[in-house]
JSON list of C-alpha atoms in Angstrom, two decimals:
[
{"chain": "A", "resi": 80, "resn": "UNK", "atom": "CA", "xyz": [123.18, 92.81, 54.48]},
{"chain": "A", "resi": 81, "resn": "UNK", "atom": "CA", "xyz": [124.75, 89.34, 54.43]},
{"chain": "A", "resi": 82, "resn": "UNK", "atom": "CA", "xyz": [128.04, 89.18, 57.11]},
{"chain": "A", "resi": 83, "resn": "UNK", "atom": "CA", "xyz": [130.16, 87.72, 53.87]},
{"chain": "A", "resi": 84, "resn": "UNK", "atom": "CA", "xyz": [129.94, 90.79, 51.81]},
{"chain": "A", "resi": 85, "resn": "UNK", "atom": "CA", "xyz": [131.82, 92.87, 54.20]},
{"chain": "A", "resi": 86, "resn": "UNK", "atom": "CA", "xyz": [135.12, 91.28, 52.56]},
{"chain": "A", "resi": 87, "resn": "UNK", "atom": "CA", "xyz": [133.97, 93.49, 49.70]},
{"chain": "A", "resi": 88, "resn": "UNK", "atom": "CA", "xyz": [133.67, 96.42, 52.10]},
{"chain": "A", "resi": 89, "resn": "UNK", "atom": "CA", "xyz": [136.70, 98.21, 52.58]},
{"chain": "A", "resi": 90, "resn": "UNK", "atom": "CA", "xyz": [140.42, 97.61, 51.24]},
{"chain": "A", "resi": 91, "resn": "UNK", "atom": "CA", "xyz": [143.05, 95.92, 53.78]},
{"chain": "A", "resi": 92, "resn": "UNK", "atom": "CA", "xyz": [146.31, 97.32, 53.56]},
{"chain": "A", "resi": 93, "resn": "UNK", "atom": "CA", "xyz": [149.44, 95.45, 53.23]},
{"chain": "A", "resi": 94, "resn": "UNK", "atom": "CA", "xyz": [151.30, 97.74, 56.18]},
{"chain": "A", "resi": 95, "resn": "UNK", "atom": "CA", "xyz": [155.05, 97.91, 55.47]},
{"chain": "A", "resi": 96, "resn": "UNK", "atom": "CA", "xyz": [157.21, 99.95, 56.78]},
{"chain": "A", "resi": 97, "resn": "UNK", "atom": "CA", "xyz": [157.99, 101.29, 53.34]},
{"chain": "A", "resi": 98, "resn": "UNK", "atom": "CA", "xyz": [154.32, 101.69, 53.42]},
{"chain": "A", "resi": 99, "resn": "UNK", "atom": "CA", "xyz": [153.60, 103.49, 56.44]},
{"chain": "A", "resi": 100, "resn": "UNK", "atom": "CA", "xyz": [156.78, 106.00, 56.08]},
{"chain": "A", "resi": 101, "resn": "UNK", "atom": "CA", "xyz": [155.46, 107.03, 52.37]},
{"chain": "A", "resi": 102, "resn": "UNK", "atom": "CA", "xyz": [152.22, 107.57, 53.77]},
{"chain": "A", "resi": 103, "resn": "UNK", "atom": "CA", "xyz": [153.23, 109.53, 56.59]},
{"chain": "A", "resi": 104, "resn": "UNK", "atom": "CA", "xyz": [155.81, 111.42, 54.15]},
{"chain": "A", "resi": 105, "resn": "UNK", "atom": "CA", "xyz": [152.58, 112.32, 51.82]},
{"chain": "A", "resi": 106, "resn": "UNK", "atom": "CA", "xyz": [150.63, 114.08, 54.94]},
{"chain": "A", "resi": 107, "resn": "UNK", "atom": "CA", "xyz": [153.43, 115.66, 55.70]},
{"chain": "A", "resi": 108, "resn": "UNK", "atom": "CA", "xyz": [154.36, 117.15, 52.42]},
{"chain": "A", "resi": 109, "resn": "UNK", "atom": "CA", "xyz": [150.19, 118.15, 51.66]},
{"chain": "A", "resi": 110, "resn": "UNK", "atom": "CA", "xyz": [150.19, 119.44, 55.37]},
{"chain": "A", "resi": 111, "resn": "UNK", "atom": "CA", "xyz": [152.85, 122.12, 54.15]},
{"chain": "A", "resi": 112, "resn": "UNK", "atom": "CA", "xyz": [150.79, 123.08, 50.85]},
{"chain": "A", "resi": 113, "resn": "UNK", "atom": "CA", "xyz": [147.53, 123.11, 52.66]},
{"chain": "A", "resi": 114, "resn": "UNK", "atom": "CA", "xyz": [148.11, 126.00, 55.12]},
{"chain": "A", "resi": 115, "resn": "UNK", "atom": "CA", "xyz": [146.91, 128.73, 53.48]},
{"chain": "A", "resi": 116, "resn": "UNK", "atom": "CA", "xyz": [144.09, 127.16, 51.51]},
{"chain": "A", "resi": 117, "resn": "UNK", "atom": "CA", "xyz": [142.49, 124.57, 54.40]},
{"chain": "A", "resi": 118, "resn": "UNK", "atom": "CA", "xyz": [139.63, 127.53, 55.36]},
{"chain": "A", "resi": 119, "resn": "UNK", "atom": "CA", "xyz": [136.82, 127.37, 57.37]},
{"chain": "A", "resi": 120, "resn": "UNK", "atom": "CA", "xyz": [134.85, 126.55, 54.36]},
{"chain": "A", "resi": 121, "resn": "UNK", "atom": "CA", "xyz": [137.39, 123.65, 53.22]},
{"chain": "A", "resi": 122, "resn": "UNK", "atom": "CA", "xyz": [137.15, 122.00, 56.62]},
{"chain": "A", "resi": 123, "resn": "UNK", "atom": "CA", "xyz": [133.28, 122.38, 56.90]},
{"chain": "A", "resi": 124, "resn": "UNK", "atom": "CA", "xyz": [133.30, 120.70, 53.10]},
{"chain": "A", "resi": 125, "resn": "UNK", "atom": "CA", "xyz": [135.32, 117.82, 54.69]},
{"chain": "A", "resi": 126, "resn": "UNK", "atom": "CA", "xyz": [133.24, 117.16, 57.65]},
{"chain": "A", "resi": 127, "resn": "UNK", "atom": "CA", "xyz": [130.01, 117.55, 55.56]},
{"chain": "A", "resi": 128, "resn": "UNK", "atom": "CA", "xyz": [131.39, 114.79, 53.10]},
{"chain": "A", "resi": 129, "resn": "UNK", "atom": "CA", "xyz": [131.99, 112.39, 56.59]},
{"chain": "A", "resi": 130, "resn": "UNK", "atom": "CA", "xyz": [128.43, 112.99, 57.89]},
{"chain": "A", "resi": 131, "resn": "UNK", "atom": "CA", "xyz": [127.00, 111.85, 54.70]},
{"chain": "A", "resi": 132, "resn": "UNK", "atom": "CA", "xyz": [129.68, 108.69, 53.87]},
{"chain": "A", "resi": 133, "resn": "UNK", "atom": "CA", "xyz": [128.76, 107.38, 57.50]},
{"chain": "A", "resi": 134, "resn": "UNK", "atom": "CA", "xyz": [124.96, 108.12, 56.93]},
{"chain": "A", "resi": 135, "resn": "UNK", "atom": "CA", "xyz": [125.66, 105.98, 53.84]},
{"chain": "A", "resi": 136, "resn": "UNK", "atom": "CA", "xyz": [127.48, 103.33, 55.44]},
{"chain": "A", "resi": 137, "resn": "UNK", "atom": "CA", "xyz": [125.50, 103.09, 58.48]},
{"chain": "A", "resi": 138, "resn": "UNK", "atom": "CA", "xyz": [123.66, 99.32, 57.80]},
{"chain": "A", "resi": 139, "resn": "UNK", "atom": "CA", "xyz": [127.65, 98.50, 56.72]},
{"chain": "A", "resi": 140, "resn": "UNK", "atom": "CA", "xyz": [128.71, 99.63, 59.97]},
{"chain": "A", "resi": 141, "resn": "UNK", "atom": "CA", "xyz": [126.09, 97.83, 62.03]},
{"chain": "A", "resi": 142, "resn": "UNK", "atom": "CA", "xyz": [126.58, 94.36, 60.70]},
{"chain": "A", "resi": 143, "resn": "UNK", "atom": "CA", "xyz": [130.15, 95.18, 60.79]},
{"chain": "A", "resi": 144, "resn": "UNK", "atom": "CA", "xyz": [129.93, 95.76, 64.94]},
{"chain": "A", "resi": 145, "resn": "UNK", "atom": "CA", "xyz": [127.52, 92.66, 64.81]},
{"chain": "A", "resi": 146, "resn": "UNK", "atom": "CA", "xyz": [130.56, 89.99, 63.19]},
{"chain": "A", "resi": 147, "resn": "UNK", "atom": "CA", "xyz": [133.40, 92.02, 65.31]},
{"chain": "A", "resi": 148, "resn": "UNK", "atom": "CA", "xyz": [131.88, 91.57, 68.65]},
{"chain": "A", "resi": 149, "resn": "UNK", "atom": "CA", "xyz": [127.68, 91.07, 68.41]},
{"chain": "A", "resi": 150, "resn": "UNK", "atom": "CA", "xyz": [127.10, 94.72, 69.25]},
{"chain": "A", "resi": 151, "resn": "UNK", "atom": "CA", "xyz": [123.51, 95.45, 68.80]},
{"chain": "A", "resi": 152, "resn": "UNK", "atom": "CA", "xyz": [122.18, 97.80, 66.31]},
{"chain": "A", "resi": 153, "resn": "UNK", "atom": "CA", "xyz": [120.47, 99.99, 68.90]},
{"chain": "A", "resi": 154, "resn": "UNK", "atom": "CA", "xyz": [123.81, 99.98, 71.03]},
{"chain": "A", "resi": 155, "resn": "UNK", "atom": "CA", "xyz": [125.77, 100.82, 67.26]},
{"chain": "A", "resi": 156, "resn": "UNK", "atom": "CA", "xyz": [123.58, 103.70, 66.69]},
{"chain": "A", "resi": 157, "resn": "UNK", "atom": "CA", "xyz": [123.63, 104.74, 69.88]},
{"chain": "A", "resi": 158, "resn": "UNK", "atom": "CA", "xyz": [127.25, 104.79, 70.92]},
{"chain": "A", "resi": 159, "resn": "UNK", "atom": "CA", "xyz": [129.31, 104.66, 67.55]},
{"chain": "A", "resi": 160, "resn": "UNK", "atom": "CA", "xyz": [127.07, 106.95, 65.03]},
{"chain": "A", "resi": 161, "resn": "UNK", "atom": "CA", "xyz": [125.28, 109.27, 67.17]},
{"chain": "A", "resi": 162, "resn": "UNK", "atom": "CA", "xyz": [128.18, 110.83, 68.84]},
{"chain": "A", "resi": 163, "resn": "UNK", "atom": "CA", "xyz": [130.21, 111.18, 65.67]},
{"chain": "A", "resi": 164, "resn": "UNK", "atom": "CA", "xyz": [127.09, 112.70, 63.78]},
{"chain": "A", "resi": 165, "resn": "UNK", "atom": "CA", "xyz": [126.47, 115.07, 67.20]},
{"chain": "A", "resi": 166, "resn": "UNK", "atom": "CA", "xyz": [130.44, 116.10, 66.90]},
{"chain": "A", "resi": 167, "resn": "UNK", "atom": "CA", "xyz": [130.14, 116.74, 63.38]},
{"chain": "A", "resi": 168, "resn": "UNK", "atom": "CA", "xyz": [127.01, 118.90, 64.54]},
{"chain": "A", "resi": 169, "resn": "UNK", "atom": "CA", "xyz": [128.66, 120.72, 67.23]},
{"chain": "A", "resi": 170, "resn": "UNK", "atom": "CA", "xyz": [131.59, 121.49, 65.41]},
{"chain": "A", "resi": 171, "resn": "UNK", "atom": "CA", "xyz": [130.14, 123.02, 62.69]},
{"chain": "A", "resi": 172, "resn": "UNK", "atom": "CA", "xyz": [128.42, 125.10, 64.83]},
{"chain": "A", "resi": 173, "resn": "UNK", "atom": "CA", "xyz": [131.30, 126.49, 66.44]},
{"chain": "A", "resi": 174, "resn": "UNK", "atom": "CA", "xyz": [134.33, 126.09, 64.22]},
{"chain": "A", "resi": 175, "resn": "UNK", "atom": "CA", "xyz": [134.10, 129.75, 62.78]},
{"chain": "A", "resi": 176, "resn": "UNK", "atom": "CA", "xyz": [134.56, 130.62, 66.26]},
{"chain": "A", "resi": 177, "resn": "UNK", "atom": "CA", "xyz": [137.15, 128.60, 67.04]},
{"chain": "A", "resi": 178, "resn": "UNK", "atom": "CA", "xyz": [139.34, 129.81, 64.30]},
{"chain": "A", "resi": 179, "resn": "UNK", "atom": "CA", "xyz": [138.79, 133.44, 65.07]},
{"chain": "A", "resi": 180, "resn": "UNK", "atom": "CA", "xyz": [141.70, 135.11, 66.46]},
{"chain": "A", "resi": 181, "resn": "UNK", "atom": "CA", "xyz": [141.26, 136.47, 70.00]},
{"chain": "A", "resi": 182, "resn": "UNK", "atom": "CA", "xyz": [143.16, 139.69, 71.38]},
{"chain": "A", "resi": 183, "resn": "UNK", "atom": "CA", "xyz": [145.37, 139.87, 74.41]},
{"chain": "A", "resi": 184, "resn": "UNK", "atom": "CA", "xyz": [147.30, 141.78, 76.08]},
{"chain": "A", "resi": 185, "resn": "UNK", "atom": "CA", "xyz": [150.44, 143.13, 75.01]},
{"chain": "A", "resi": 186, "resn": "UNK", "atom": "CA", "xyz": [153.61, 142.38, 76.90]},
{"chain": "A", "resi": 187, "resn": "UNK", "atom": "CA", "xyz": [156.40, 145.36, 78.33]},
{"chain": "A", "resi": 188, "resn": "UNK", "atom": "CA", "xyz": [158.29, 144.01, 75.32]},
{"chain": "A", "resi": 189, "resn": "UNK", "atom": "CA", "xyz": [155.54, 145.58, 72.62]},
{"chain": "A", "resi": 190, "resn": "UNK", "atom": "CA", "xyz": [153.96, 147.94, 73.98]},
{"chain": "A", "resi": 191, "resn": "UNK", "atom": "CA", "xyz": [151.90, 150.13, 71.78]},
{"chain": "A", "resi": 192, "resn": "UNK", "atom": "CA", "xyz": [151.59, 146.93, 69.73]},
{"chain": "A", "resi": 193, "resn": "UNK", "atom": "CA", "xyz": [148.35, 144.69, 69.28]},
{"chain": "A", "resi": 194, "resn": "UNK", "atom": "CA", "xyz": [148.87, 141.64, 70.47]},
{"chain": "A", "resi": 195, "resn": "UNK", "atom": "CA", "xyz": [146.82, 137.95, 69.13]},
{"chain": "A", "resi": 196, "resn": "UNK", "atom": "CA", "xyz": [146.14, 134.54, 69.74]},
{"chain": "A", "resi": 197, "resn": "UNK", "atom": "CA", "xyz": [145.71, 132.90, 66.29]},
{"chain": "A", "resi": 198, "resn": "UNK", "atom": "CA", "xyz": [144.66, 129.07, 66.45]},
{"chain": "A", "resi": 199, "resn": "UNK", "atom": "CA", "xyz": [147.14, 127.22, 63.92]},
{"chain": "A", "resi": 200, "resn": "UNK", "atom": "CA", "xyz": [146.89, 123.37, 62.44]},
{"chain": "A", "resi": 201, "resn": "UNK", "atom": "CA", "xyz": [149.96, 121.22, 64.48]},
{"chain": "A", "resi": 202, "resn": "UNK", "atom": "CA", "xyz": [150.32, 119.22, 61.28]},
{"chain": "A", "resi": 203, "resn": "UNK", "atom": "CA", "xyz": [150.14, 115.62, 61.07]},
{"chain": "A", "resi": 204, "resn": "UNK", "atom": "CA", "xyz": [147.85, 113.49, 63.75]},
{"chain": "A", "resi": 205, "resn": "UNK", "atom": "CA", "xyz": [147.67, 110.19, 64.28]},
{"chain": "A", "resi": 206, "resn": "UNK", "atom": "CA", "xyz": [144.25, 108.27, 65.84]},
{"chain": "A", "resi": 207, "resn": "UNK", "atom": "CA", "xyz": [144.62, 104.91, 67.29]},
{"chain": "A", "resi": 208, "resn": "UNK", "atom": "CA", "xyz": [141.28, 103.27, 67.56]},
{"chain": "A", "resi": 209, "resn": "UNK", "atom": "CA", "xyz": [140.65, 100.87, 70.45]},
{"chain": "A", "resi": 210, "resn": "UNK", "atom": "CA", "xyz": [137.84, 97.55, 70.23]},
{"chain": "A", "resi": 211, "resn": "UNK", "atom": "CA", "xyz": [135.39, 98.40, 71.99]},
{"chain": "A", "resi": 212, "resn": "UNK", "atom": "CA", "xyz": [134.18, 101.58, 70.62]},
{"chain": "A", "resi": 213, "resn": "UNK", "atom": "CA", "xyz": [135.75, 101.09, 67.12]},
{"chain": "A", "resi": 214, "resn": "UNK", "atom": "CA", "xyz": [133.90, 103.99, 64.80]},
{"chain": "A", "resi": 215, "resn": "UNK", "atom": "CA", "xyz": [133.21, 106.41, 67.37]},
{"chain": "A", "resi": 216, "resn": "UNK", "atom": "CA", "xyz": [137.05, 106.77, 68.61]},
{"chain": "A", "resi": 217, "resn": "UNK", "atom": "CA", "xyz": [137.87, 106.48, 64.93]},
{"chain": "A", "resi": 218, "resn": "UNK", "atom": "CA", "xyz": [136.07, 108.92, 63.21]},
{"chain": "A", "resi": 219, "resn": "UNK", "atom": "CA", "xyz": [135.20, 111.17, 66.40]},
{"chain": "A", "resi": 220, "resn": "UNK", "atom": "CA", "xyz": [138.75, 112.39, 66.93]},
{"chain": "A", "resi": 221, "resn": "UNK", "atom": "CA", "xyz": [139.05, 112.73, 63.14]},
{"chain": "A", "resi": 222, "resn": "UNK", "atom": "CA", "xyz": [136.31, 115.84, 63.64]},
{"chain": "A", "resi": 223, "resn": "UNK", "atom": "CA", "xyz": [138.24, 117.22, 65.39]},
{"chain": "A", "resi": 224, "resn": "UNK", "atom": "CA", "xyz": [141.40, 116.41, 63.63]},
{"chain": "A", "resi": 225, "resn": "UNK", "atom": "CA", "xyz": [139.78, 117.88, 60.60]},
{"chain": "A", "resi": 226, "resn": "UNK", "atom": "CA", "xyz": [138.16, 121.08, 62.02]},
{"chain": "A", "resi": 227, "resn": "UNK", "atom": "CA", "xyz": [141.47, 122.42, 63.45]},
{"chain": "A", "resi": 228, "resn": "UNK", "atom": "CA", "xyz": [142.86, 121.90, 60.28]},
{"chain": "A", "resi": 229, "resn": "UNK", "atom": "CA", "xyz": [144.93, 118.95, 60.33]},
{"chain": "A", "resi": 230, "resn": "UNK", "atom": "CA", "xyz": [145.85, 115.69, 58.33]},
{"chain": "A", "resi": 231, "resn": "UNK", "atom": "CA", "xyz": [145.51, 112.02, 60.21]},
{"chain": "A", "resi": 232, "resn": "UNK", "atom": "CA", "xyz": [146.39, 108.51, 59.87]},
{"chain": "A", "resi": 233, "resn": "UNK", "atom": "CA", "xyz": [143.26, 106.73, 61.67]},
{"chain": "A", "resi": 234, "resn": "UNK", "atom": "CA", "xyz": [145.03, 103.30, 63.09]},
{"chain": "A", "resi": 235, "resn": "UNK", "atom": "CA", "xyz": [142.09, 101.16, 63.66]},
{"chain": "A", "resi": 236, "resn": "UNK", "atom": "CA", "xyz": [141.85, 97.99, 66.45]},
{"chain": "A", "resi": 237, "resn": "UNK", "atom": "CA", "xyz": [142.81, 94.32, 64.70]},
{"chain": "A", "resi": 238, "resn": "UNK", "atom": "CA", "xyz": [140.59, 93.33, 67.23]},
{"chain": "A", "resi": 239, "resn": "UNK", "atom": "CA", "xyz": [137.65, 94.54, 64.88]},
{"chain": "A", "resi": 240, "resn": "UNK", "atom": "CA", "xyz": [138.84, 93.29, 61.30]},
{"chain": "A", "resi": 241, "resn": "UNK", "atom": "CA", "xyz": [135.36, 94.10, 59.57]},
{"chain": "A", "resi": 242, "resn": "UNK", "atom": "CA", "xyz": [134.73, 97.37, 61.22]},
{"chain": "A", "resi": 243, "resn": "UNK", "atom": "CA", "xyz": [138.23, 98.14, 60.13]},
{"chain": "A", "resi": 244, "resn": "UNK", "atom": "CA", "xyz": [137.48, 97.62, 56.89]},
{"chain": "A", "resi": 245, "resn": "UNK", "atom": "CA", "xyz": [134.51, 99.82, 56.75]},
{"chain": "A", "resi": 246, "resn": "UNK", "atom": "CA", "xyz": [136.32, 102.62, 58.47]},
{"chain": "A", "resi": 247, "resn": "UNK", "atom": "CA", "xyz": [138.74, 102.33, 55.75]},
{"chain": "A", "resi": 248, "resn": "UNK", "atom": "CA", "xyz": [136.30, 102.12, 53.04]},
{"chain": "A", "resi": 249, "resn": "UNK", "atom": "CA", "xyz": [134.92, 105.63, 54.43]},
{"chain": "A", "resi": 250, "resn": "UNK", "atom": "CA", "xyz": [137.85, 107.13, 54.71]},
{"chain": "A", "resi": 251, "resn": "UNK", "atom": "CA", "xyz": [138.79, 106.10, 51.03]},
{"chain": "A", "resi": 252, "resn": "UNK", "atom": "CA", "xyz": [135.87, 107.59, 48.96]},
{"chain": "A", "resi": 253, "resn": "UNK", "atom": "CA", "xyz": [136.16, 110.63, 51.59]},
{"chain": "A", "resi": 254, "resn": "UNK", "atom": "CA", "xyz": [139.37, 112.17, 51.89]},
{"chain": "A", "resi": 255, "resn": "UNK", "atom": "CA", "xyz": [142.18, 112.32, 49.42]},
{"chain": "A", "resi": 256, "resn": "UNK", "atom": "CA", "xyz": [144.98, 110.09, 50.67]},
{"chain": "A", "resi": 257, "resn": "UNK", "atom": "CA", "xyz": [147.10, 113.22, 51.69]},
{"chain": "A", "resi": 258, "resn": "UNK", "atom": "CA", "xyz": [144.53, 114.01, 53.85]},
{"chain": "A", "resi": 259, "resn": "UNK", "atom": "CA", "xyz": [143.20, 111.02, 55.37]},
{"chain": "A", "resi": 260, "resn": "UNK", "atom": "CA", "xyz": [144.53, 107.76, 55.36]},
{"chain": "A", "resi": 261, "resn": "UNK", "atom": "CA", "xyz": [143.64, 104.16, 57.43]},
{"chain": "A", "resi": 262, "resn": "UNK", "atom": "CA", "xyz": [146.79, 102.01, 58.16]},
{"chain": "A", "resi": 263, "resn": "UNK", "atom": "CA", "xyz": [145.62, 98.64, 59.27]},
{"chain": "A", "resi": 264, "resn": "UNK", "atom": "CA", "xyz": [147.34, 96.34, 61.65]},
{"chain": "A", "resi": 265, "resn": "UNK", "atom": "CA", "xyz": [148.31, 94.82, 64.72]},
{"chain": "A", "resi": 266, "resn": "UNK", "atom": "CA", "xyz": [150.46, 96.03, 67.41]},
{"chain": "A", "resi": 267, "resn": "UNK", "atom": "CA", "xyz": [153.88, 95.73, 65.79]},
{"chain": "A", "resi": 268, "resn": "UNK", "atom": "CA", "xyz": [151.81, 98.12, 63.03]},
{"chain": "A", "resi": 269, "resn": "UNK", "atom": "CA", "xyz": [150.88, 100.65, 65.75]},
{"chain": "A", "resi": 270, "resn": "UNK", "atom": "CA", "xyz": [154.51, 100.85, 67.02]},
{"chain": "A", "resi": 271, "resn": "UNK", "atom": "CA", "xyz": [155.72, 101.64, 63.86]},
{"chain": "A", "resi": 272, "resn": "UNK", "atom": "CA", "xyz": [153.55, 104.24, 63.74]},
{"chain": "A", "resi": 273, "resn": "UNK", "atom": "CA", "xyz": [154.25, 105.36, 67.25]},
{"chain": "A", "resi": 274, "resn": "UNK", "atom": "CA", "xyz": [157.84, 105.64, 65.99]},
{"chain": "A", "resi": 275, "resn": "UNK", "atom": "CA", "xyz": [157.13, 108.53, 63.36]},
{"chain": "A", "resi": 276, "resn": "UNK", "atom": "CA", "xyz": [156.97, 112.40, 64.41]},
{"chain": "A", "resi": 277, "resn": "UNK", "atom": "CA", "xyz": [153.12, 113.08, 64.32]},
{"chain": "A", "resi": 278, "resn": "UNK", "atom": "CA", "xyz": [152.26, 116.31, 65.78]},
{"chain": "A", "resi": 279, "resn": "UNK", "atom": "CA", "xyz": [149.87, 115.10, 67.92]},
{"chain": "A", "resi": 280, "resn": "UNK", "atom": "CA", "xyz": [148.67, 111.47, 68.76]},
{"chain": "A", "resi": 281, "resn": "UNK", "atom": "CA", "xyz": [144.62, 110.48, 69.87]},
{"chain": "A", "resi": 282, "resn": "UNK", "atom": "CA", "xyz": [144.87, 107.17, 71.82]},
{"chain": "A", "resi": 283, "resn": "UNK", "atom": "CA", "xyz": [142.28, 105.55, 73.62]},
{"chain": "A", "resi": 284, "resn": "UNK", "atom": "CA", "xyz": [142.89, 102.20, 75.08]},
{"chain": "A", "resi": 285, "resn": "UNK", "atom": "CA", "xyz": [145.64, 100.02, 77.47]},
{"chain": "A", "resi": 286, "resn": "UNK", "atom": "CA", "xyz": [149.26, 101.66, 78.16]},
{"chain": "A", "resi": 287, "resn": "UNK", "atom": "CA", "xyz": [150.39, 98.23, 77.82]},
{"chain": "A", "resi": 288, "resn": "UNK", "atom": "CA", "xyz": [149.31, 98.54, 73.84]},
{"chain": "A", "resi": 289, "resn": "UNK", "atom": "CA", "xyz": [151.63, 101.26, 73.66]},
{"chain": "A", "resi": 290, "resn": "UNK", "atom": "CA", "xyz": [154.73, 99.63, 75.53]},
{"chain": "A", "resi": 291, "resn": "UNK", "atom": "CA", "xyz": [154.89, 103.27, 77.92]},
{"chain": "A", "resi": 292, "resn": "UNK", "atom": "CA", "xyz": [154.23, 105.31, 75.30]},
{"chain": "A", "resi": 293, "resn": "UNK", "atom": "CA", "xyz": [153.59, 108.59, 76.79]},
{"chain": "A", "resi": 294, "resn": "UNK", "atom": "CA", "xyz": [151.58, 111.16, 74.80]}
]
């Protein structure tokens, strides 16, 4: 695959504020309708359709890590695809699991009463990608964003424009928008993001990114 084509990999979004909020707004407004019906099937469906999109993409991703930062192909397959593919694997395995509630004890309160645990989506995450690892801390805490039953913004590193753009190309012919979404941008981007109430934030990279940021 020729380097140039990657421009035709991927769409780069214009990331407005007006943007981002309306984007946010949608996960949070599908997050709401999708309680009841996000099942154990729905999320194995989800992660199935991720294995096979980055199985498709995979010579997209290498030469991708190749223009970003001259990453090998061995080292791509070996640190960006394989552990994704290996979490999809492992989660599957497990997710039924999981989501099972567990019994406990019941308090002086209720007694006489059976008590659960019963694992619940927290709503809305958000992923910010660092450089060096670009796919893999992309799309590995999006497994597990997915399996537990939530929605996600994936905020990729400007430091790797064309990997970017293939992250957001798999995320697009994925995930419906209300599901999954890629916001591209630098770090005025990030801290607009940072500024929204997501339910729970995957970060991976320098404090200093995040201006003290604490998560």
């Amino acid at each position: 695959m020729q380097i140039a084509s990657l421009a035709e990999v991927g769409v780069t979004n214009v990331s407005t504020s007006d943007t981002i909020d309306s984007t946010f707004a949608a996960l949070q407004r599908a997050q709401l309708a999708r309680r009841g019906s996000f099942t154990l099937e729905a999320r194995i469906a989800q992660l199935d359709q991720l294995r096979d999109s980055i199985k498709r993409h995979e010579s997209n991703i290498i030469a991708a890590c190749a223009a970003d930062f001259r990453k090998p192909a061995p080292e791509v397959k070996l640190t960006e695809l394989l552990p994704v593919l290996q979490e999809i694997r492992h989660t599957k395995k497990h997710l039924r699991k999981w989501m099972r509630p567990k019994r406990v004890a019941a308090s002086v309160g209720v007694l006489g009463t059976k008590s659960y645990v019963r694992p619940e989506p927290k709503g809305v995450c958000l992923i910010i990608a660092p450089w060096n690892y670009p796919l893999n801390l992309a799309l590995g805490p999006l497994v597990s964003a997915l399996a537990a039953g939530n929605g996600a913004i994936i905020k990729p590193s400007e430091m790797t424009p064309h990997t970017s753009k293939v992250i957001a190309n798999i995320v697009a012919e994925t995930f419906p928008p209300d599901l999954v979404s890629v916001i591209e941008g630098d770090a005025a981007v990030a801290q607009k993001l940072l500024a929204l109430p997501f339910d729970h934030i995957f970060f991976t990279g320098s404090p200093a990114v995040c201006s003290g940021q604490v998560f």
